[in-house]
């Protein structure tokens, strides 16, 4: 049955009102009623694939992912600090396949044809879909930094803002520098993936320096006029735990980078470092751009927060960091996992003729490690506002830790274990 | 009939209506997707993978009382007081009833 025929069948069945889906919905057997393709197996895509199968085993789910395993960005700064390895943050996709019957296609989605409802792949045959979920994460805007145009420059000046080989490579650079050396971290203007992440990274590198290279410096070059997340908590951690190591410089807008000399060319002048770590400005991942899903500032995909359906292309849902964030919503793995649940529920509703939930409620907690054990959090609850037609942060809910503490360090690790299981196991 | 039981009944009635066109009519899809936000820390269906309390299968009235205490600040917490404040009493009741019906 082609995608087109399946759609027509569903439409006709829904119109007749006589379709008992339960009757033909024995898990693991019978013909699927529809096929959903999910592009990207990160926090958003993996969760969407699992929850679709959990809630609607009568729907076939195909997950397209180019990497052999999931590597978590949250906690990856601990690899730089030395208290975790990249293996600790890695989870395979086997359980999604074996336990939930997700069909995994190890490939790269290169194009979407929304008229034919097809996803084209770098290697395999095109995949037909009834609904498509795009969860591509971010792509870096190197165009804004001419000195980082080539692969050699990018291998010398790392971003380490996608967990994996870059994280390990940055740790090696930190291990190689002399005591008394300077690690400079450049932060792009908001919005970017993981608002508190750069400040946590500064603390983690300082944690490593304090033990092994106490004369070294962590220089934070922030394009923003101020610390964008957990300001008081990070300032306190840097000042009390790493005095003389961490220095924060706001309004450090980047003009260019000299990768050979490891120099950040800032509006305020040049800064030379021993390890230069530039987190470039970001946009939605390539497939979102190719599929015409970008609606805001040439960077982000606007969506209907009731369904996560694209505002630009019908039948395609977008999740996670690639979306134009709703007000007060951070680009976080937690949020992507929560977007995925709205998406799974809405996709099932749309494919089965059920009404879409008119009042989604989702939440966020971001933990940041200021040492190997101590953690600070920021939390928020997001509810759909029918008048504003978007999710809004609930006033009076959410908030910050009162101070960094070890109990939340334990909860942060427990959170990671649970969200990885919730998405992948 | 306790408050929780009334809510449970209401939720089930709601499920019967909302779930009429759904594959799994037994569960109200609205509370199911709300509860899925809790699963990010407490585990899928509220069954924890470790380190955060399992809430699946706990008595609904107990869960609702805990959530109320988090919400009004009478129970100390690291983060739950901040989350509980984001929900109405009715939403918390339905969530508590939902998790009481899940297998730990």
Coordinates of C-alpha atoms in Angstrom, one line a residue:
Chain A
X1 CA 0.0 0.0 0.0
X2 CA 1.5 3.3 -0.9
X3 CA 1.7 6.3 1.5
X4 CA -1.0 8.0 -0.6
X5 CA -3.3 5.1 -0.4
X6 CA -2.8 4.6 3.3
X7 CA -3.8 8.2 3.8
X8 CA -6.9 8.0 1.7
X9 CA -7.9 4.8 3.5
X10 CA -7.5 6.5 6.8
X11 CA -9.4 9.6 5.7
X12 CA -12.2 7.5 4.4
X13 CA -12.3 5.3 7.4
X14 CA -12.3 8.3 9.8
X15 CA -15.0 10.0 7.8
X16 CA -17.1 6.8 8.0
X17 CA -16.5 6.7 11.7
X18 CA -16.6 3.0 11.6
X19 CA -12.9 2.2 11.9
X20 CA -12.1 0.2 15.0
X21 CA -8.4 0.5 15.1
X22 CA -8.2 -1.7 18.2
X23 CA -9.4 -4.6 16.2
X24 CA -6.5 -4.4 13.7
X25 CA -3.9 -3.2 16.1
X26 CA -2.3 -6.3 17.5
X27 CA 1.2 -5.3 18.4
X28 CA 3.9 -6.8 16.2
X29 CA 1.4 -8.3 13.8
X30 CA -1.0 -7.2 11.1
X31 CA -0.6 -4.4 8.6
X32 CA 0.5 -1.1 10.0
X33 CA -2.1 1.6 9.6
X34 CA 0.5 4.2 8.7
X35 CA 4.2 4.9 8.5
X36 CA 5.9 7.6 10.4
X37 CA 9.5 8.4 9.5
X38 CA 11.7 10.1 12.1
X39 CA 14.9 11.8 11.0
X40 CA 17.5 12.0 13.8
X41 CA 18.0 9.8 16.8
X42 CA 18.9 12.3 19.5
X43 CA 16.9 13.3 22.5
X44 CA 13.9 14.4 20.4
X45 CA 13.9 11.8 17.6
X46 CA 14.6 8.7 19.7
X47 CA 12.0 9.6 22.2
X48 CA 9.4 10.2 19.5
X49 CA 10.2 6.9 17.8
X50 CA 9.8 5.0 21.1
X51 CA 6.6 6.7 22.3
X52 CA 4.9 6.3 18.9
X53 CA 5.4 2.6 19.2
X54 CA 4.5 2.5 22.9
X55 CA 1.3 4.4 22.4
X56 CA 0.4 3.1 18.9
X57 CA 1.9 -0.2 17.9
X58 CA -0.3 -0.2 14.8
X59 CA 1.9 2.5 13.4
X60 CA 5.1 1.6 11.6
X61 CA 8.0 3.8 12.7
X62 CA 11.3 4.2 10.8
X63 CA 14.1 6.0 12.5
X64 CA 16.8 7.4 10.2
X65 CA 20.1 8.0 12.1
X66 CA 23.6 8.4 10.7
X67 CA 25.5 7.7 13.9
X68 CA 26.0 4.1 15.3
X69 CA 25.0 5.1 18.8
X70 CA 23.5 8.0 20.8
X71 CA 26.0 10.2 22.7
X72 CA 24.6 12.6 25.2
X73 CA 25.5 16.3 25.2
X74 CA 24.2 16.7 28.7
X75 CA 27.0 15.5 31.0
X76 CA 29.6 15.8 28.2
X77 CA 31.3 18.7 30.0
X78 CA 32.2 16.1 32.7
X79 CA 34.4 14.4 30.2
X80 CA 36.4 17.7 30.0
X81 CA 36.5 17.9 33.8
X82 CA 37.7 14.3 33.9
X83 CA 34.9 12.7 36.1
X84 CA 33.2 10.8 33.2
X85 CA 34.3 9.2 29.9
X86 CA 32.5 9.5 26.6
X87 CA 31.6 5.8 26.9
X88 CA 29.6 6.6 30.0
X89 CA 27.4 8.9 27.9
X90 CA 26.9 6.5 25.0
X91 CA 23.7 4.3 24.5
X92 CA 23.0 2.1 21.5
X93 CA 19.8 2.0 19.4
X94 CA 19.3 -1.8 19.8
X95 CA 16.5 -1.6 22.4
X96 CA 14.4 0.7 20.2
X97 CA 14.6 -2.0 17.5
X98 CA 14.2 -5.1 19.7
X99 CA 11.8 -3.9 22.4
X100 CA 9.7 -1.4 20.5
X101 CA 9.9 -2.6 16.9
X102 CA 11.3 0.6 15.6
X103 CA 12.9 0.1 12.1
X104 CA 16.3 1.6 12.2
X105 CA 17.9 2.9 9.0
X106 CA 21.5 3.8 9.4
X107 CA 21.8 6.5 6.8
X108 CA 21.7 10.3 6.2
X109 CA 18.5 11.9 5.1
X110 CA 19.5 14.3 2.3
X111 CA 16.2 15.6 1.0
X112 CA 12.4 15.6 1.6
X113 CA 9.8 15.7 -1.1
X114 CA 6.6 16.8 0.8
X115 CA 4.4 16.3 -2.3
X116 CA 5.4 12.7 -2.8
X117 CA 5.8 12.3 1.0
X118 CA 9.2 10.8 0.6
X119 CA 12.5 11.1 2.4
X120 CA 15.6 10.7 0.2
X121 CA 18.7 9.0 1.7
X122 CA 22.4 9.3 1.0
X123 CA 22.7 5.6 0.4
X124 CA 19.4 3.7 0.6
X125 CA 16.1 3.9 -1.4
X126 CA 13.7 6.7 -0.7
X127 CA 11.4 6.2 2.3
X128 CA 7.6 7.0 2.0
X129 CA 5.9 8.5 5.0
X130 CA 2.4 9.4 6.1
X131 CA 3.8 11.8 8.6
X132 CA 7.4 12.9 9.0
X133 CA 9.2 13.9 12.2
X134 CA 12.4 15.9 11.8
X135 CA 14.7 16.2 14.8
X136 CA 18.0 17.2 13.3
X137 CA 19.6 19.2 16.1
X138 CA 21.8 22.0 15.1
X139 CA 24.3 23.0 12.4
X140 CA 27.1 25.5 12.9
X141 CA 27.2 28.8 11.0
X142 CA 30.9 28.8 10.1
X143 CA 30.1 31.3 7.4
X144 CA 30.3 34.0 10.1
X145 CA 33.8 33.0 11.0
X146 CA 36.0 32.9 7.8
X147 CA 39.1 31.7 9.7
X148 CA 37.3 28.5 10.6
X149 CA 36.2 27.7 7.0
X150 CA 38.5 24.7 6.5
X151 CA 38.5 21.3 8.0
X152 CA 42.1 21.8 9.4
X153 CA 41.1 25.0 11.2
X154 CA 38.0 23.3 12.6
X155 CA 40.1 20.4 13.9
X156 CA 42.4 22.9 15.7
X157 CA 39.7 25.2 17.1
X158 CA 37.1 22.8 18.3
X159 CA 33.4 23.4 19.2
X160 CA 32.8 20.2 21.2
X161 CA 29.1 21.3 21.1
X162 CA 28.0 18.0 19.7
X163 CA 29.1 15.3 22.1
X164 CA 31.5 12.7 20.6
X165 CA 34.9 12.8 19.0
X166 CA 35.1 16.6 19.5
X167 CA 34.6 16.2 23.2
X168 CA 37.4 13.7 23.5
X169 CA 39.6 15.8 21.3
X170 CA 39.1 18.9 23.4
X171 CA 39.9 16.9 26.6
X172 CA 43.2 15.9 24.9
X173 CA 44.0 19.5 24.1
X174 CA 43.4 20.4 27.7
X175 CA 45.6 17.5 28.9
X176 CA 48.4 18.7 26.5
X177 CA 48.6 22.3 27.6
X178 CA 51.3 23.6 30.1
X179 CA 50.5 24.6 33.6
X180 CA 50.0 28.4 33.3
X181 CA 48.3 28.0 29.9
X182 CA 45.1 29.8 28.8
X183 CA 41.9 28.0 27.8
X184 CA 39.6 30.5 26.1
X185 CA 35.9 29.6 25.4
X186 CA 33.9 31.7 23.0
X187 CA 30.1 31.8 23.4
X188 CA 27.8 32.8 20.6
X189 CA 24.9 35.2 21.0
X190 CA 21.7 33.6 22.3
X191 CA 19.8 31.6 21.2
X192 CA 22.1 28.6 21.1
X193 CA 22.0 24.9 22.2
X194 CA 22.1 24.5 26.0
X195 CA 22.1 28.1 27.5
X196 CA 24.0 27.1 30.7
X197 CA 26.3 24.7 29.0
X198 CA 29.2 27.1 28.3
X199 CA 29.3 28.3 31.9
X200 CA 29.2 24.7 33.2
X201 CA 32.1 24.0 30.8
X202 CA 34.1 26.8 32.2
X203 CA 33.6 25.3 35.7
X204 CA 34.6 21.9 34.5
X205 CA 37.8 23.0 32.9
X206 CA 38.6 25.1 36.0
X207 CA 37.9 22.0 38.1
X208 CA 40.5 20.1 36.0
X209 CA 43.0 22.9 36.1
X210 CA 42.7 23.4 39.9
X211 CA 43.8 19.8 40.4
X212 CA 46.3 19.4 37.7
X213 CA 47.4 22.8 36.3
X214 CA 46.6 25.3 39.0
X215 CA 48.4 28.2 37.4
X216 CA 46.2 27.9 34.2
X217 CA 43.4 30.2 33.3
X218 CA 39.8 29.8 32.0
X219 CA 38.9 32.8 29.9
X220 CA 35.2 33.1 29.0
X221 CA 34.6 35.3 26.0
X222 CA 30.9 35.8 25.8
X223 CA 29.2 37.5 22.9
X224 CA 26.3 38.2 25.2
X225 CA 26.1 41.2 27.4
X226 CA 25.8 39.0 30.5
X227 CA 25.7 35.4 31.7
X228 CA 22.5 34.0 30.0
X229 CA 21.6 31.3 32.5
X230 CA 22.0 30.7 36.3
X231 CA 24.1 33.8 36.6
X232 CA 24.4 34.2 40.4
X233 CA 25.0 30.5 40.8
X234 CA 27.8 30.3 38.3
X235 CA 29.4 33.5 39.5
X236 CA 29.4 32.2 43.0
X237 CA 30.9 28.8 41.9
X238 CA 33.6 30.4 39.8
X239 CA 34.6 32.9 42.6
X240 CA 34.4 30.6 45.5
X241 CA 35.7 27.4 44.0
X242 CA 38.1 28.6 41.3
X243 CA 39.4 32.0 42.4
X244 CA 42.1 33.3 40.1
X245 CA 41.3 30.7 37.5
X246 CA 38.0 31.8 35.8
X247 CA 37.7 35.2 34.2
X248 CA 34.4 36.3 32.6
X249 CA 34.4 38.9 29.7
X250 CA 31.0 39.9 28.5
X251 CA 30.3 41.6 25.1
X252 CA 33.1 39.7 23.5
X253 CA 31.7 39.6 20.0
X254 CA 33.8 37.5 17.6
X255 CA 34.9 39.0 14.3
X256 CA 37.2 36.1 13.2
X257 CA 39.6 33.4 14.4
X258 CA 43.2 32.8 13.5
X259 CA 43.3 29.0 13.9
X260 CA 47.1 28.9 13.3
X261 CA 48.0 31.2 16.2
X262 CA 44.8 30.2 18.3
X263 CA 43.7 33.9 18.3
X264 CA 40.2 35.0 18.8
X265 CA 39.7 38.3 17.0
X266 CA 37.1 40.2 19.1
X267 CA 35.5 43.6 18.6
X268 CA 37.3 44.5 21.8
X269 CA 40.7 43.3 20.5
X270 CA 42.7 40.1 20.0
X271 CA 42.9 37.3 22.6
X272 CA 45.5 34.5 22.2
X273 CA 45.0 31.2 23.9
X274 CA 46.7 27.9 24.3
X275 CA 43.5 26.0 23.8
X276 CA 40.8 28.0 21.8
X277 CA 37.3 26.5 22.0
X278 CA 34.8 28.4 19.8
X279 CA 31.1 27.5 20.0
X280 CA 29.9 28.9 16.7
X281 CA 26.4 30.4 16.1
X282 CA 23.9 27.8 15.2
X283 CA 20.8 27.1 13.1
X284 CA 18.5 24.1 12.6
X285 CA 20.2 21.0 11.1
X286 CA 20.7 20.7 7.4
X287 CA 17.7 18.6 6.6
X288 CA 15.4 21.2 8.1
X289 CA 16.9 23.8 5.8
X290 CA 16.7 21.5 2.8
X291 CA 13.1 20.6 3.5
X292 CA 12.1 24.3 3.6
X293 CA 11.2 24.2 7.3
X294 CA 13.2 27.3 8.3
X295 CA 10.8 30.2 9.1
X296 CA 12.7 32.4 11.5
X297 CA 15.9 34.5 10.9
X298 CA 17.2 31.9 8.4
X299 CA 17.9 29.8 11.4
X300 CA 15.0 28.0 13.2
X301 CA 11.9 26.0 12.3
X302 CA 8.7 27.6 13.5
X303 CA 6.1 25.0 14.6
X304 CA 2.5 24.8 15.9
X305 CA 3.1 23.9 19.6
X306 CA -0.1 22.0 19.8
X307 CA 1.2 19.4 17.4
X308 CA 4.8 20.3 16.6
X309 CA 3.8 20.5 13.0
X310 CA 5.9 22.8 10.8
X311 CA 4.4 26.2 10.1
X312 CA 5.9 26.0 6.6
X313 CA 5.2 22.4 5.4
X314 CA 2.2 20.3 6.2
X315 CA 2.7 16.7 7.3
X316 CA 6.2 17.4 8.8
X317 CA 6.8 17.8 12.5
X318 CA 9.9 19.4 14.0
X319 CA 11.4 18.8 17.4
X320 CA 14.2 20.0 19.7
X321 CA 16.9 22.5 19.2
X322 CA 16.0 23.0 15.6
X323 CA 12.7 24.7 16.5
X324 CA 12.1 28.3 17.0
X325 CA 11.9 28.1 20.8
X326 CA 8.7 29.2 22.5
X327 CA 9.0 32.1 24.9
X328 CA 11.1 31.2 27.9
X329 CA 12.0 27.8 26.5
X330 CA 15.6 26.7 26.4
X331 CA 17.2 24.6 23.7
X332 CA 17.8 21.5 25.9
X333 CA 17.7 17.7 25.6
X334 CA 15.0 17.7 28.3
X335 CA 12.8 20.0 26.2
X336 CA 13.5 17.9 23.0
X337 CA 12.3 14.8 24.9
X338 CA 9.2 16.6 26.0
X339 CA 8.6 18.0 22.4
X340 CA 8.7 14.4 21.2
X341 CA 5.9 13.4 23.5
X342 CA 3.6 16.2 22.2
X343 CA 4.6 15.1 18.7
X344 CA 4.0 11.4 19.3
X345 CA 0.5 12.1 20.8
X346 CA -0.4 14.6 18.1
X347 CA 0.8 12.4 15.2
X348 CA -1.2 9.5 16.6
X349 CA -4.3 11.7 16.9
X350 CA -3.9 13.1 13.4
X351 CA -3.4 9.6 11.9
X352 CA -6.3 8.1 13.7
X353 CA -8.9 10.9 13.5
X354 CA -8.8 11.6 17.3
X355 CA -8.9 15.2 18.5
X356 CA -5.5 16.8 19.2
X357 CA -4.9 17.5 22.9
X358 CA -5.8 21.2 23.2
X359 CA -3.7 21.9 26.3
X360 CA -0.1 20.5 26.3
X361 CA 1.9 20.9 29.4
X362 CA 5.6 20.2 29.4
X363 CA 8.5 20.9 31.7
X364 CA 12.3 21.4 31.9
X365 CA 15.1 20.9 34.4
X366 CA 18.7 21.6 33.4
X367 CA 21.4 20.5 35.8
X368 CA 24.9 22.0 35.6
X369 CA 27.9 20.5 37.4
X370 CA 30.2 23.1 39.0
X371 CA 32.5 20.4 40.2
X372 CA 32.6 16.6 39.9
X373 CA 29.8 16.3 42.5
X374 CA 28.0 19.6 43.0
X375 CA 25.2 20.8 40.8
X376 CA 22.9 23.8 40.2
X377 CA 19.6 23.6 38.3
X378 CA 17.1 25.7 36.5
X379 CA 13.5 24.5 36.0
X380 CA 10.4 25.6 34.2
X381 CA 6.9 24.4 33.3
X382 CA 5.4 25.3 29.9
X383 CA 1.7 25.4 29.2
X384 CA -0.2 26.1 26.0
X385 CA -1.8 29.5 25.9
X386 CA -4.7 29.3 23.4
X387 CA -4.8 33.1 22.9
X388 CA -1.1 33.5 22.3
X389 CA -1.1 30.2 20.3
X390 CA 2.2 29.1 21.9
X391 CA 3.6 27.4 24.9
X392 CA 4.4 29.9 27.7
X393 CA 6.4 29.5 30.9
X394 CA 4.0 29.3 33.8
X395 CA 4.4 32.3 36.1
X396 CA 5.3 31.3 39.7
X397 CA 6.5 27.9 38.7
X398 CA 10.1 26.9 38.0
X399 CA 13.2 28.4 39.4
X400 CA 16.8 27.8 40.5
X401 CA 18.7 25.9 43.1
X402 CA 19.4 28.0 46.2
X403 CA 23.0 26.9 46.0
X404 CA 25.2 24.3 44.4
X405 CA 24.8 21.0 46.3
X406 CA 25.7 17.3 46.2
X407 CA 22.2 16.0 46.5
X408 CA 21.4 17.5 43.1
X409 CA 24.6 16.1 41.8
X410 CA 23.1 12.6 42.5
X411 CA 19.8 13.7 41.0
X412 CA 21.5 15.0 37.9
X413 CA 23.1 11.6 37.3
X414 CA 19.8 9.9 38.0
X415 CA 18.1 12.2 35.6
X416 CA 20.6 11.3 32.9
X417 CA 20.0 7.6 33.5
X418 CA 16.3 8.1 33.4
X419 CA 16.1 10.3 30.3
X420 CA 18.4 7.9 28.4
X421 CA 16.2 5.0 29.4
X422 CA 13.1 7.0 28.5
X423 CA 14.4 7.8 25.1
X424 CA 16.3 4.7 24.2
X425 CA 15.7 1.7 26.5
Chain B
X1 CA -16.2 8.4 47.4
X2 CA -12.9 10.1 48.0
X3 CA -11.8 13.1 46.0
X4 CA -9.2 10.9 44.2
X5 CA -11.8 8.3 43.3
X6 CA -14.1 10.9 41.9
X7 CA -11.2 12.2 39.8
X8 CA -10.4 8.8 38.7
X9 CA -13.9 8.2 37.6
X10 CA -14.0 11.6 35.9
X11 CA -10.7 10.7 34.2
X12 CA -12.0 7.4 33.0
X13 CA -15.2 8.9 31.7
X14 CA -13.0 11.5 29.9
X15 CA -10.9 8.7 28.5
X16 CA -14.0 6.9 27.2
X17 CA -15.0 10.0 25.3
X18 CA -11.6 11.2 24.2
X19 CA -10.4 7.7 23.5
X20 CA -13.3 6.7 21.4
X21 CA -11.3 7.1 18.2
X22 CA -8.0 6.1 19.7
X23 CA -6.2 2.8 19.5
X24 CA -6.1 2.4 23.3
X25 CA -9.4 3.6 24.7
X26 CA -8.5 2.4 28.2
X27 CA -6.2 5.4 28.9
X28 CA -7.1 9.1 28.6
X29 CA -4.6 10.3 26.0
X30 CA -4.5 13.8 27.6
X31 CA -3.3 12.8 31.0
X32 CA -1.1 10.2 29.4
X33 CA 0.9 12.8 27.4
X34 CA 1.0 15.2 30.4
X35 CA 2.4 12.3 32.5
X36 CA 5.0 11.7 29.9
X37 CA 6.7 14.9 30.9
X38 CA 7.2 13.5 34.4
X39 CA 8.8 10.4 32.8
X40 CA 11.8 12.4 31.8
X41 CA 13.1 12.1 35.4
X42 CA 10.8 9.5 36.9
X43 CA 11.1 6.9 34.1
X44 CA 8.8 5.8 31.4
X45 CA 5.3 5.3 32.9
X46 CA 6.8 6.6 36.2
X47 CA 8.9 3.4 36.6
X48 CA 12.3 4.8 37.5
X49 CA 15.6 3.5 36.0
X50 CA 17.2 4.4 39.4
X51 CA 18.1 7.3 41.6
X52 CA 14.7 9.1 41.3
X53 CA 11.6 7.7 43.1
X54 CA 9.3 5.4 41.1
X55 CA 5.9 6.9 41.1
X56 CA 4.1 4.1 39.1
X57 CA 1.7 2.1 41.1
X58 CA 1.8 4.3 44.2
X59 CA -1.6 5.1 45.7
X60 CA -3.2 8.0 43.9
X61 CA -4.2 9.8 47.2
X62 CA -0.7 9.5 48.5
X63 CA 0.8 10.9 45.3
X64 CA -1.7 13.8 45.2
X65 CA -1.0 14.7 48.9
X66 CA 2.8 14.7 48.1
X67 CA 2.2 16.9 45.0
X68 CA 0.0 19.3 47.1
X69 CA 2.7 19.5 49.8
X70 CA 5.3 20.3 47.1
X71 CA 3.0 22.9 45.6
X72 CA 2.3 24.7 48.9
X73 CA 5.9 24.5 50.0
X74 CA 5.3 22.4 53.1
X75 CA 7.5 19.6 51.9
X76 CA 11.1 20.4 51.3
X77 CA 12.4 19.6 47.8
X78 CA 15.2 20.3 45.4
X79 CA 13.0 20.9 42.3
X80 CA 9.6 19.3 42.8
X81 CA 8.2 22.4 44.5
X82 CA 9.0 24.3 41.4
X83 CA 7.4 21.8 39.1
X84 CA 4.2 21.3 41.2
X85 CA 3.5 25.0 41.1
X86 CA 3.1 24.8 37.4
X87 CA -0.1 22.6 37.6
X88 CA -3.7 23.2 38.7
X89 CA -5.0 21.0 41.5
X90 CA -7.2 19.2 39.0
X91 CA -4.2 18.5 36.8
X92 CA -2.2 17.1 39.8
X93 CA -5.2 14.9 40.7
X94 CA -5.4 13.4 37.3
X95 CA -1.6 12.9 37.1
X96 CA -1.7 11.2 40.6
X97 CA -4.5 8.9 39.5
X98 CA -2.7 8.1 36.2
X99 CA 0.5 7.1 37.9
X100 CA -1.4 5.0 40.5
X101 CA -2.7 2.9 37.6
X102 CA 0.8 2.2 36.1
X103 CA 2.9 -0.9 36.8
X104 CA 6.1 -0.1 38.7

